[in-house]
Short mmCIF file of C-alpha atoms in Angstrom, two decimals:
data_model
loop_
_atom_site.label_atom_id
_atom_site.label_comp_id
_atom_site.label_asym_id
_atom_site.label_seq_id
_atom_site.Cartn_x
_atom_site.Cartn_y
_atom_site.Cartn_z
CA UNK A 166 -6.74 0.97 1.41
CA UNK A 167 -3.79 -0.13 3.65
CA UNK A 168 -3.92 -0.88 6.90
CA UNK A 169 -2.13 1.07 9.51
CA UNK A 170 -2.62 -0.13 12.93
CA UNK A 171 -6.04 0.93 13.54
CA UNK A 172 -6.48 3.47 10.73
CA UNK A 173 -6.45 3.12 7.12
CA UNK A 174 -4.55 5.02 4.73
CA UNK A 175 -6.54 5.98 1.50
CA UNK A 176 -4.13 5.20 -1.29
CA UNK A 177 -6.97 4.91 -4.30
CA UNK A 178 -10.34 5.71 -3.64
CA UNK A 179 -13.47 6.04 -5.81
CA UNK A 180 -11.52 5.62 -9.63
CA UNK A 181 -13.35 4.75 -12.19
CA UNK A 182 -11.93 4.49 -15.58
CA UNK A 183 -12.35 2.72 -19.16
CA UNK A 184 -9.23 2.57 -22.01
CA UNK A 185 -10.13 1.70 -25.05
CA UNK A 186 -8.71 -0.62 -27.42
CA UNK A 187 -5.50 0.75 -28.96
CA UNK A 188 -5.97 3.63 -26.87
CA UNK A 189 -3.46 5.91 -24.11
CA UNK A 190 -4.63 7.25 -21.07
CA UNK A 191 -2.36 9.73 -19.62
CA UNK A 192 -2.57 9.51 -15.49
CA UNK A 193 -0.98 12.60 -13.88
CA UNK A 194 -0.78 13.89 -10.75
CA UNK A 195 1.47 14.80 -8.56
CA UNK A 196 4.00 12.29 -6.38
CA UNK A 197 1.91 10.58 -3.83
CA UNK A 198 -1.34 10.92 -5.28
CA UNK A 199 -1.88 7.22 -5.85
CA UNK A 200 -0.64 7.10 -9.31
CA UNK A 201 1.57 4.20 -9.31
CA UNK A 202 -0.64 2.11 -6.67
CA UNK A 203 -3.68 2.57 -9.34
CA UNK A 204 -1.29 0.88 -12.26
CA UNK A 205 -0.40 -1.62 -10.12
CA UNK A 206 -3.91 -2.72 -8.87
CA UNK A 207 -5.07 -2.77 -12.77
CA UNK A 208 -2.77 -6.04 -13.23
CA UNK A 209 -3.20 -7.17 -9.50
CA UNK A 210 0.43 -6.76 -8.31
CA UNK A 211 -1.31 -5.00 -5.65
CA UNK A 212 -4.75 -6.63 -4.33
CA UNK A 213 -7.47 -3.92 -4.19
CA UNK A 214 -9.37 -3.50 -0.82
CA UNK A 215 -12.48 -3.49 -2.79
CA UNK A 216 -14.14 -3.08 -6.89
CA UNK A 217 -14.01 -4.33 -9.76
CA UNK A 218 -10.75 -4.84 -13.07
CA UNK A 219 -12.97 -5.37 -15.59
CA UNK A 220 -10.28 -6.93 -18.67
CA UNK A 221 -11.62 -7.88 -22.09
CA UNK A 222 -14.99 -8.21 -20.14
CA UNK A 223 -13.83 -10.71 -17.36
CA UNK A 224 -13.59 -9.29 -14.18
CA UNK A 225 -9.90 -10.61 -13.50
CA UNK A 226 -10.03 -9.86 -9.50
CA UNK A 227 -12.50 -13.02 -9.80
CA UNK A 228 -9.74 -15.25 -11.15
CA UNK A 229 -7.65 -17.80 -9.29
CA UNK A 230 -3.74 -17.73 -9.04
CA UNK A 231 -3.53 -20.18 -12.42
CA UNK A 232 -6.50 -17.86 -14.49
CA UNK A 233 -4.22 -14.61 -13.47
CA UNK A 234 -1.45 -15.94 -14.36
CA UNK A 235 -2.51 -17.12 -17.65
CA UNK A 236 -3.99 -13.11 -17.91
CA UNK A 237 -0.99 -11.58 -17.00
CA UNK A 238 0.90 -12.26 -20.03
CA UNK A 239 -1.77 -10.16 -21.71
CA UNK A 240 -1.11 -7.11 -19.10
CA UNK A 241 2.48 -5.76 -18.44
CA UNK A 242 4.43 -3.38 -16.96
CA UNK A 243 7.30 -0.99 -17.89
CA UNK A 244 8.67 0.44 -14.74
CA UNK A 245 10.22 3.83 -13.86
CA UNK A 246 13.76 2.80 -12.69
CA UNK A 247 14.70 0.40 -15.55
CA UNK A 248 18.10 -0.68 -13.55
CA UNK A 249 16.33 -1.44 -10.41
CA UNK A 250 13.93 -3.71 -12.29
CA UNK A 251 16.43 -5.42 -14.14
CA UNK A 252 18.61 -8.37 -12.38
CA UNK A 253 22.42 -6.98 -12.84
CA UNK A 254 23.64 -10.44 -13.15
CA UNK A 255 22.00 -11.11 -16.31
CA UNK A 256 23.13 -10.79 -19.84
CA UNK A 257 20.71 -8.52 -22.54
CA UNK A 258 19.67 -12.09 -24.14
CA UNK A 259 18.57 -13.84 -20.96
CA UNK A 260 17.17 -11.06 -19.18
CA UNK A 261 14.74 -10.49 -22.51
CA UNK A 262 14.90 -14.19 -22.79
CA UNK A 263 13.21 -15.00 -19.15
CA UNK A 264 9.75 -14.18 -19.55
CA UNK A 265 9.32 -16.49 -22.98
CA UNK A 266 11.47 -19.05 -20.83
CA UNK A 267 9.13 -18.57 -18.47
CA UNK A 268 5.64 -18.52 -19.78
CA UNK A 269 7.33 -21.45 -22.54
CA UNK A 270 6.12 -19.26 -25.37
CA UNK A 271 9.01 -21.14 -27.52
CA UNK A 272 9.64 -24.93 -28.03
CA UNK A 273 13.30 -24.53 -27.54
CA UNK A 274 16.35 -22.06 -26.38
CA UNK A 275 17.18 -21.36 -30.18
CA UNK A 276 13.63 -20.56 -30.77
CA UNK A 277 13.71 -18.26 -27.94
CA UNK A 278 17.10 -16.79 -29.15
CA UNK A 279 15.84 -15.98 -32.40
CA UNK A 280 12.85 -14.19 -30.50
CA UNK A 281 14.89 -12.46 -28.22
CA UNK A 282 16.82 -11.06 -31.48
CA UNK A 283 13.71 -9.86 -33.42
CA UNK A 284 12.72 -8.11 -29.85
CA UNK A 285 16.08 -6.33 -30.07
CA UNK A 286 15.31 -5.14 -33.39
CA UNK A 287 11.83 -4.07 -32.57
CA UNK A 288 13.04 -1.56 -29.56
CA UNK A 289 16.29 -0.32 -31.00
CA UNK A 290 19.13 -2.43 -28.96
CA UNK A 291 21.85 -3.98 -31.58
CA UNK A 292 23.10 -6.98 -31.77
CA UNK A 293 26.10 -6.68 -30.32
CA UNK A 294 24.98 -5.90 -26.93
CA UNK A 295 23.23 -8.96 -26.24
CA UNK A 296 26.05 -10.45 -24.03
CA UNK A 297 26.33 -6.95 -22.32
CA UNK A 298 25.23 -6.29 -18.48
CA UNK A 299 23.05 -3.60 -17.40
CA UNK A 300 25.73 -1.71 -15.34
CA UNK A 301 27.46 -1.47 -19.12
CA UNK A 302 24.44 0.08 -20.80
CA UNK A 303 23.06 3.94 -20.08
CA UNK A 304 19.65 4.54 -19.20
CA UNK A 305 17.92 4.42 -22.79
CA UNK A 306 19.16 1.36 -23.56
CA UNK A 307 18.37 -0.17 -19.93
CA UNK A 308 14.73 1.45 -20.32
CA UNK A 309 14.57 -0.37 -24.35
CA UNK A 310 15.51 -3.35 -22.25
CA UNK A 311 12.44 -2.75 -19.82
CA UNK A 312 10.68 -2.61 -23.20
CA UNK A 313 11.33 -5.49 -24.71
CA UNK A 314 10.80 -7.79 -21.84
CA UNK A 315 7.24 -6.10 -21.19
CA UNK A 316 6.87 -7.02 -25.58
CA UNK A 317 8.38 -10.36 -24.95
CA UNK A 318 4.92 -11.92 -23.94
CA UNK A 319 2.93 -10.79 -26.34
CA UNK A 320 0.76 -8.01 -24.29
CA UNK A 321 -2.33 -6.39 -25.07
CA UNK A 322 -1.98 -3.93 -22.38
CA UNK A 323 0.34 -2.32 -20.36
CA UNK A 324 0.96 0.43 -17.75
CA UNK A 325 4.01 2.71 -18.44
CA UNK A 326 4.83 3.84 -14.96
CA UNK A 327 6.75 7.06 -15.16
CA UNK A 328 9.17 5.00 -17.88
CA UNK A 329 11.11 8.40 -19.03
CA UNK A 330 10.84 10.27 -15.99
CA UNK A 331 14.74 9.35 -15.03
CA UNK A 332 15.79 9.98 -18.47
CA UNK A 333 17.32 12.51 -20.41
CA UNK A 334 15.18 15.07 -22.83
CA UNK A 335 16.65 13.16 -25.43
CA UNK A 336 16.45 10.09 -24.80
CA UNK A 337 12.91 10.30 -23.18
CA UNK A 338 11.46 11.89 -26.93
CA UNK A 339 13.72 8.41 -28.04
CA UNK A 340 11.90 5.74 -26.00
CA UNK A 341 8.07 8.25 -26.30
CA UNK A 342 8.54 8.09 -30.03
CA UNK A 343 9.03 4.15 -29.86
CA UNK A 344 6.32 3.19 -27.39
CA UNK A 345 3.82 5.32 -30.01
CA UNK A 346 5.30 3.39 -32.98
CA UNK A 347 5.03 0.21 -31.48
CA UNK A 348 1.33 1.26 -30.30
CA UNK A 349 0.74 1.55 -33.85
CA UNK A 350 2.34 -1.51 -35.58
CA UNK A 351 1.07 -4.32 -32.58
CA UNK A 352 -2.78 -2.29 -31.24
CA UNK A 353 -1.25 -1.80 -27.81
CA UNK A 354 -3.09 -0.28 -25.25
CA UNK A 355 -1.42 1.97 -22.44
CA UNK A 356 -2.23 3.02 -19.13
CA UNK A 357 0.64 6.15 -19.06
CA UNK A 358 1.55 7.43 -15.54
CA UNK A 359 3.50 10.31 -15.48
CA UNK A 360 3.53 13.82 -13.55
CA UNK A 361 5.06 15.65 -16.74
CA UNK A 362 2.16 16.85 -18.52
CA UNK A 363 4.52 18.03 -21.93
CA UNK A 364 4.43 13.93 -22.02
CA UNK A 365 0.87 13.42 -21.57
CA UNK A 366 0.12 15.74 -24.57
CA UNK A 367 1.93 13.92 -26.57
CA UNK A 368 1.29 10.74 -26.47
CA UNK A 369 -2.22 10.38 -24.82
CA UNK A 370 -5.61 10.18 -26.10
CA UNK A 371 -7.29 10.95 -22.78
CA UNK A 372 -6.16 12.31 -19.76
CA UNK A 373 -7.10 11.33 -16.02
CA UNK A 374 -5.89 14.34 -12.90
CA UNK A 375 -5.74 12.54 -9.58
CA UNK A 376 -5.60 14.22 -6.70
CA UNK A 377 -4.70 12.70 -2.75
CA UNK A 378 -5.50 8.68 -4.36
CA UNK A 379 -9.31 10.51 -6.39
CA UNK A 380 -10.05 11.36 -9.72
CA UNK A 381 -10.47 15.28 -10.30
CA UNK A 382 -10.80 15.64 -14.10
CA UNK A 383 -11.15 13.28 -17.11
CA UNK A 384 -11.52 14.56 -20.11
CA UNK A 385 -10.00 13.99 -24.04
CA UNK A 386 -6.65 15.28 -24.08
CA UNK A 387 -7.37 18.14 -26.42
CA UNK A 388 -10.34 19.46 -24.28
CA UNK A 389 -8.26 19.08 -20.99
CA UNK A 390 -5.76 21.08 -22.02
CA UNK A 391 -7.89 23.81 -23.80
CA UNK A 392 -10.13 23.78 -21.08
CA UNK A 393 -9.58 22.71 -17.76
CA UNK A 394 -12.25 22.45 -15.22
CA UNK A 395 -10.97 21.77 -12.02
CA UNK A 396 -9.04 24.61 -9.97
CA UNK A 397 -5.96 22.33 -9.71
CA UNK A 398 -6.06 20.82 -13.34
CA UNK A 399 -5.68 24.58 -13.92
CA UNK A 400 -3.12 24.97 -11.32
CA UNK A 401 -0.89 22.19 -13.17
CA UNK A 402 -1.45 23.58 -16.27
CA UNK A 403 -0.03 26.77 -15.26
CA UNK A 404 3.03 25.11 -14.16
CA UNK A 405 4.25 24.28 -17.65
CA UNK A 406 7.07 26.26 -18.84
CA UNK A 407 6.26 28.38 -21.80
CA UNK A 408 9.12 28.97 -24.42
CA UNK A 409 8.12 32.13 -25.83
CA UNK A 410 9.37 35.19 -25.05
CA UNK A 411 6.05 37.20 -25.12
CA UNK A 412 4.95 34.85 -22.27
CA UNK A 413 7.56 36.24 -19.99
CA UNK A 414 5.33 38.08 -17.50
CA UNK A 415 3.46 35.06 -16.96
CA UNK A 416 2.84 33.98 -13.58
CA UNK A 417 1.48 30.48 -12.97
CA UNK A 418 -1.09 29.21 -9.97
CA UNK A 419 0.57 28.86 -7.12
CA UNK A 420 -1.01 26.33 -5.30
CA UNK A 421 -0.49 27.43 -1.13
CA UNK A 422 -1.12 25.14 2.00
CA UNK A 423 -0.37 21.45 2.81
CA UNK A 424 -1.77 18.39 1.14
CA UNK A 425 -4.56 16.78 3.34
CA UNK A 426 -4.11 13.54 5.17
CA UNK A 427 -4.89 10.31 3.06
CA UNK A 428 -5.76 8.55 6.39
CA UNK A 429 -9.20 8.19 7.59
CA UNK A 430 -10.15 11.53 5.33
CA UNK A 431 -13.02 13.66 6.25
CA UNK A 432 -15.73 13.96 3.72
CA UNK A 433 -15.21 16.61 1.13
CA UNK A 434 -13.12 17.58 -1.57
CA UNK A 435 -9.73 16.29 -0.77
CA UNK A 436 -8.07 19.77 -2.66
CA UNK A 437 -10.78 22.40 -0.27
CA UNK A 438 -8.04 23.17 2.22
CA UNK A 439 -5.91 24.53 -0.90
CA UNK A 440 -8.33 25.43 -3.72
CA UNK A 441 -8.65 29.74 -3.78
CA UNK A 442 -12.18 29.15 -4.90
CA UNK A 443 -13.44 26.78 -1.79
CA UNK A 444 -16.69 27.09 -0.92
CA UNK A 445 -18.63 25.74 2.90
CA UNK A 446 -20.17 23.26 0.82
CA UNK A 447 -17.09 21.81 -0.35
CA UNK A 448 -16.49 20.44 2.84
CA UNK A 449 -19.87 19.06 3.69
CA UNK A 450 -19.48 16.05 1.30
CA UNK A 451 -17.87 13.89 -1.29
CA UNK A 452 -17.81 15.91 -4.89
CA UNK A 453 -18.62 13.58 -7.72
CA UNK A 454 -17.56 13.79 -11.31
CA UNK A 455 -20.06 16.05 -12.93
CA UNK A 456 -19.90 15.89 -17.14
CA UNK A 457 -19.51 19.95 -17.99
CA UNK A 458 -18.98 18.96 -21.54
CA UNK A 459 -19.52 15.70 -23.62
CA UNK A 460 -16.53 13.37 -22.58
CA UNK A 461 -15.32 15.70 -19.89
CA UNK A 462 -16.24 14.66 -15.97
CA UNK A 463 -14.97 17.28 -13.22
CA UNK A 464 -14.90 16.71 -9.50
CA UNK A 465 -16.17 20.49 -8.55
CA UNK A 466 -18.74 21.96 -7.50
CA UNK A 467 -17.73 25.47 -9.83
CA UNK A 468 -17.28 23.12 -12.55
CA UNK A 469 -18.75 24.61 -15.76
CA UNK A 470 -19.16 23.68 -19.74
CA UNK A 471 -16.16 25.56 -21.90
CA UNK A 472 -17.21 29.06 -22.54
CA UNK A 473 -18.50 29.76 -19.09
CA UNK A 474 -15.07 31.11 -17.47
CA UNK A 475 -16.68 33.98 -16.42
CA UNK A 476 -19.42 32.07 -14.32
CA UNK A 477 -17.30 30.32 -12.75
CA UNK A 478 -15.18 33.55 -11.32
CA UNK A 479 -18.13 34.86 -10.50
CA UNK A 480 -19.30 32.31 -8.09
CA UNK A 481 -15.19 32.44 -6.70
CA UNK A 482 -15.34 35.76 -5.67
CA UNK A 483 -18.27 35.20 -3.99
CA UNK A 484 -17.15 32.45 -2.12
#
């Protein structure tokens, strides 16, 4: 929560999650839902009001400013605006070069070099643009920067926030295809925010929907995306352009109304005052993750296993 005078503004509320080793889970939702503030909370750039960051088994909000900081080389970040997060008055080499300066992962600056050059390798930059500055470089090759600095540590995990969302089509399938290969050759495991849910398909393993700074639907991507659960899951879904011309008279969910206040909310599904199937007792109180199927949780009270689609309309149009 954040403090606002006398109120407090829900940001995250209520998430809980698990990623396995090796493992991607897609976050999506749409901008403001508390997306970015969860990633950041994970690795404790943010401090959470309250709960528990359970990493490897130690809960890491227990640590002290010298145990985080010898955790945080294990957890990194790739951010969404690669120029703003990289300082325009460094070279390639020293701005991939900092965090093993840094942490002194290397005995010496050649060492380091040498490092730095293998890293350039890894992600795709050439040689020749080590002495280049970020203002010289387009946004794939600032983003590969953003890359290699998060690699240059050694990480175990790390939360992609929105890292191809500024991109080009492109490029974005250019850096995707690399964070997947280098998920494969080094066991990385990714937190992967995004609002694009093409991108989640691809690349995640399970998918988390958060809606106004909760957790609507988790599921396995497969299952999410062949069956959706929650009315706005649904409604996102629906929002994917289709490139086929037999889909043409397609008409996705509209989703009508305004979002609810994140400060001081009432009890109740946060999505009610928007959701066509809304019942009375969606208001009354907090809706809790329900398991419809094995592996998939839903935040709704219509909520039902795959198969049951016609149950589930049944109890909207009575509502």
């Amino acid at each position: 929560y954040f403090k606002l005078r006398s109120v407090y503004l829900h940001a995250v509320d209520g998430v809980d999650l698990s990623i396995g080793q090796g493992k991607t889970l897609g976050l999506v939702g749409e901008s403001g839902c508390g997306k970015s503030t969860l990633g950041r909370t994970l690795v404790r750039l943010i401090e959470p009001t309250g709960g528990e960051v359970y990493f490897e088994g130690r809960n890491i909000l227990q640590l002290d400013r010298r145990g985080m900081a010898k955790e945080r080389r294990k957890m990194q970040v790739i951010y969404q605006d690669p120029y703003s997060s990289l300082n325009p008055r460094m070279t390639v080499r020293d701005l991939i070069a900092e965090p093993i300066l840094v942490n002194k992962l290397c005995e010496n600056r050649q060492d380091a070099w040498r490092k730095v050059a293998k890293l350039m390798d890894t992600v795709g930059l050439a040689q020749r643009l080590s002495g280049a500055y970020p203002h010289e470089l387009d946004g794939g090759r600032r983003q590969r920067i953003g890359v290699a600095r998060a690699l240059s540590v050694d990480p175990k995990f790390v939360v992609c926030d929105e890292p191809v969302s500024a991109l080009d089509v492109s490029i974005q399938a250019q850096i995707l295809n690399l964070l997947m290969d280098l998920q494969d050759s080094l066991g990385l495991t990714y937190l992967f925010i995004t609002h694009d849910l093409s991108v989640v398909r691809h690349i995640s393993d399970d998918v988390m929907v958060m809606y106004l700074g909760k957790c609507v639907e988790r599921a396995p991507s497969r299952d999410l995306f062949r069956h959706p659960a929650h009315p706005y899951t649904r409604a996102l879904l629906s929002a994917i352009p289709v490139p086929d011309v037999a889909m043409r008279g397609r008409r996705p969910e509209v989703v009508h109304g305004e979002i609810a206040s994140p400060i001081d909310p009432k009890p109740g599904c946060g999505f009610a005052p928007r959701c066509p199937l809304a019942m009375e007792a969606c208001t009354r109180a907090d809706v809790p993750l329900t398991e419809v199927s094995p592996g998939h949780f839903a935040a709704c009270l219509l909520a039902r296993a795959p198969g049951a689609d016609g149950a589930r309309q049944a109890a909207g149009s009575e509502a």
